[in-house]
XYZ file of C-alpha atoms in Angstrom:
245
model
C 90.908 79.982 -103.571
C 90.744 77.945 -100.425
C 91.072 78.622 -96.798
C 92.527 75.646 -95.038
C 92.450 74.804 -91.386
C 95.283 73.026 -89.697
C 95.149 69.295 -89.202
C 94.521 68.319 -92.840
C 97.217 66.266 -94.321
C 99.679 67.570 -96.946
C 100.814 65.514 -99.873
C 104.562 65.138 -100.452
C 105.167 64.368 -104.116
C 108.957 65.254 -104.604
C 111.676 62.815 -105.198
C 109.475 59.904 -106.345
C 111.229 57.334 -108.356
C 110.249 56.639 -111.965
C 107.374 54.110 -112.174
C 106.849 52.469 -115.439
C 103.407 50.712 -115.409
C 101.744 48.372 -117.627
C 100.323 50.175 -120.604
C 96.605 50.070 -121.107
C 97.118 51.311 -124.616
C 95.825 54.446 -126.487
C 94.624 54.744 -129.946
C 97.519 56.976 -130.897
C 100.381 54.812 -129.616
C 101.279 51.158 -130.109
C 101.276 48.885 -127.101
C 104.909 48.808 -125.904
C 105.185 44.996 -126.069
C 104.814 45.311 -129.852
C 108.298 46.834 -130.203
C 110.040 45.512 -127.164
C 110.451 48.666 -125.196
C 109.465 49.719 -121.686
C 105.836 49.765 -120.884
C 104.256 53.125 -120.219
C 101.275 54.265 -118.080
C 98.099 54.837 -120.003
C 97.745 58.351 -121.384
C 95.335 60.563 -119.581
C 94.197 63.944 -120.984
C 92.762 65.183 -117.718
C 93.830 68.688 -116.599
C 95.181 68.205 -113.027
C 95.339 70.901 -110.522
C 98.389 73.073 -111.013
C 101.475 72.180 -109.078
C 104.019 74.906 -108.167
C 107.745 74.623 -109.070
C 110.885 76.699 -108.471
C 110.539 80.191 -110.105
C 106.780 80.428 -109.218
C 105.463 82.814 -106.758
C 102.576 82.399 -104.299
C 100.399 84.740 -102.291
C 100.029 83.508 -98.783
C 97.272 84.908 -96.617
C 97.207 84.130 -92.947
C 93.726 85.000 -91.985
C 94.207 84.399 -88.323
C 97.437 86.511 -88.322
C 97.364 88.975 -91.270
C 100.840 90.475 -90.326
C 102.291 87.175 -91.491
C 100.682 87.394 -94.971
C 102.980 87.995 -97.956
C 103.955 86.970 -101.465
C 106.775 84.403 -101.544
C 108.879 83.047 -104.295
C 109.623 79.439 -104.582
C 113.518 78.888 -104.606
C 115.648 76.689 -106.663
C 115.606 74.210 -103.784
C 111.737 74.112 -103.841
C 111.256 76.021 -100.565
C 109.596 79.309 -99.687
C 110.718 81.465 -96.818
C 108.044 82.741 -94.468
C 108.041 84.731 -91.203
C 108.423 82.523 -88.042
C 108.666 79.481 -90.206
C 111.855 79.820 -92.098
C 112.178 77.744 -95.312
C 109.346 75.310 -96.062
C 109.275 72.781 -98.833
C 106.390 73.412 -101.096
C 107.616 72.379 -104.682
C 105.331 69.908 -106.652
C 102.332 70.798 -104.410
C 98.955 72.289 -105.308
C 97.626 75.517 -103.681
C 95.515 73.260 -101.465
C 98.360 71.148 -100.418
C 100.738 74.129 -99.737
C 98.015 75.785 -97.605
C 97.843 72.567 -95.556
C 101.596 72.283 -95.268
C 101.946 75.921 -94.037
C 98.962 75.577 -91.664
C 100.488 72.477 -90.022
C 103.816 74.237 -89.799
C 102.306 77.265 -88.106
C 100.310 75.157 -85.796
C 103.483 73.635 -84.230
C 103.911 76.047 -81.266
C 103.322 79.253 -83.310
C 99.701 79.819 -83.975
C 96.518 78.282 -82.686
C 94.261 76.877 -85.425
C 95.725 78.886 -88.208
C 93.643 79.564 -91.354
C 95.728 79.728 -94.514
C 94.884 80.624 -98.076
C 97.345 80.234 -100.950
C 96.921 81.623 -104.500
C 99.011 81.813 -107.468
C 100.875 85.051 -107.846
C 103.179 84.508 -110.862
C 104.618 81.672 -112.781
C 108.236 80.944 -113.610
C 109.458 79.773 -116.925
C 107.176 77.210 -118.661
C 109.823 75.048 -120.200
C 109.564 71.912 -122.259
C 112.248 69.733 -123.766
C 112.455 68.868 -127.404
C 114.862 66.178 -128.664
C 115.662 63.926 -131.563
C 115.722 64.896 -135.174
C 115.048 68.764 -134.742
C 117.552 71.454 -135.485
C 117.935 73.002 -132.098
C 117.239 70.315 -129.454
C 117.168 71.270 -125.831
C 114.933 73.515 -123.595
C 112.043 75.488 -125.178
C 110.220 78.070 -123.226
C 106.463 78.202 -123.860
C 105.025 81.570 -124.406
C 101.401 80.392 -124.618
C 99.260 77.372 -125.496
C 100.997 75.375 -128.288
C 100.760 71.897 -129.913
C 103.620 69.511 -130.683
C 104.012 71.015 -134.214
C 104.412 74.626 -132.813
C 106.909 73.209 -130.132
C 109.039 71.528 -132.821
C 109.097 74.743 -134.892
C 110.300 76.591 -131.719
C 113.073 74.097 -131.656
C 114.170 74.941 -135.207
C 111.933 72.504 -137.119
C 112.458 69.053 -138.297
C 115.651 67.727 -139.804
C 115.379 65.996 -143.094
C 115.807 62.636 -141.404
C 112.808 63.093 -139.017
C 109.933 60.621 -138.971
C 107.212 63.246 -138.875
C 104.489 60.650 -138.600
C 105.749 59.165 -135.165
C 106.443 62.240 -133.016
C 106.472 61.074 -129.386
C 105.118 63.208 -126.405
C 106.287 62.079 -122.906
C 104.555 63.309 -119.799
C 104.667 62.452 -116.123
C 101.643 61.606 -114.101
C 101.486 63.391 -110.688
C 102.735 60.255 -109.021
C 105.795 60.040 -111.240
C 104.694 57.363 -113.945
C 105.795 58.108 -117.421
C 103.016 58.397 -120.125
C 103.592 58.264 -123.808
C 101.635 58.819 -127.018
C 102.512 59.520 -130.616
C 101.369 62.371 -132.835
C 101.214 62.179 -136.679
C 102.568 65.592 -137.612
C 102.546 64.592 -141.360
C 98.698 64.900 -141.089
C 99.196 68.102 -139.072
C 101.449 69.687 -141.731
C 98.707 68.892 -144.371
C 96.196 70.649 -142.165
C 94.148 67.520 -141.244
C 91.779 68.537 -138.395
C 92.610 66.991 -135.090
C 95.894 65.584 -136.144
C 97.854 67.724 -133.467
C 95.344 67.786 -130.675
C 97.591 67.512 -127.626
C 98.195 70.840 -125.874
C 101.794 70.710 -124.577
C 102.312 71.329 -120.915
C 105.146 72.440 -118.798
C 107.841 69.856 -118.490
C 106.615 67.687 -121.363
C 109.252 66.063 -123.451
C 108.876 65.869 -127.227
C 110.998 63.267 -129.076
C 111.177 63.164 -132.852
C 112.779 59.857 -133.933
C 114.730 59.246 -136.993
C 112.734 56.201 -138.371
C 110.320 54.472 -135.930
C 108.684 55.185 -132.610
C 110.667 52.151 -131.213
C 113.682 54.520 -130.794
C 111.870 56.160 -127.911
C 113.017 53.288 -125.721
C 116.687 54.348 -126.306
C 115.821 58.015 -125.763
C 114.153 57.161 -122.369
C 117.034 55.004 -121.241
C 119.691 57.584 -122.135
C 117.962 60.797 -120.929
C 114.768 60.266 -119.054
C 114.740 57.108 -116.981
C 114.956 57.845 -113.236
C 114.829 61.499 -113.706
C 111.765 63.598 -112.653
C 111.424 66.577 -115.058
C 109.102 68.055 -112.402
C 112.382 69.449 -110.992
C 113.718 72.324 -113.045
C 117.355 71.441 -112.359
C 116.844 68.018 -113.810
C 115.067 69.516 -116.844
C 118.125 71.606 -117.587
C 120.374 68.564 -117.132
C 118.315 66.461 -119.582
C 118.280 69.324 -122.095
C 122.021 69.833 -121.894
C 122.679 66.159 -122.488
C 120.366 66.170 -125.576
C 121.928 69.261 -126.916
C 125.567 68.133 -126.399
C 125.085 64.603 -127.504
């Protein structure tokens, strides 16, 4: 919970282009240069502040004008509709950033020094994308905390041609850069402790190659490059392309 006074700067993170940075390397993934594929940002396991997306709902409390307080749903266009403001873009922002955005908007000829608090009310679908050598590729809705193995089982399980030891997890950093690491699900299937240690998050992309991890470069080029899966509409577009390919 945060009460935010107007004048603080809001961050705008939508529509950022794909940035593929030099890979610092991780123990679980080969350096990209080894297999001639695009370089990825270094994997980070930090749990960033939650960012809101279409389908989520927020509680907006205007302490300086309580009659304006209400629960608002984020529409497919990433905007919320609030009294006296109309539609305001809030998608891909944290609660802190949304509070700043709304405070700044209300301060423009509507309220003097508004104090805004934003809290999470409800979450929309927590979708991920599973592609490659699985039986039912496409969107998978998370129903709780899962690892890569559970996510693949939710997508119908491995095909016989799957390289279970080189399963790829792709994730966006808040700034748009694409991170990649591999998971050895051969070891996870054998019950080896710590083999499937990544908790899958909303909008992650899991790719199961046919032979080697080098295939991830083709997958990124065909389905992922230039697309922000932070946007639900783009997530559906990627999933449809994977499913119908």
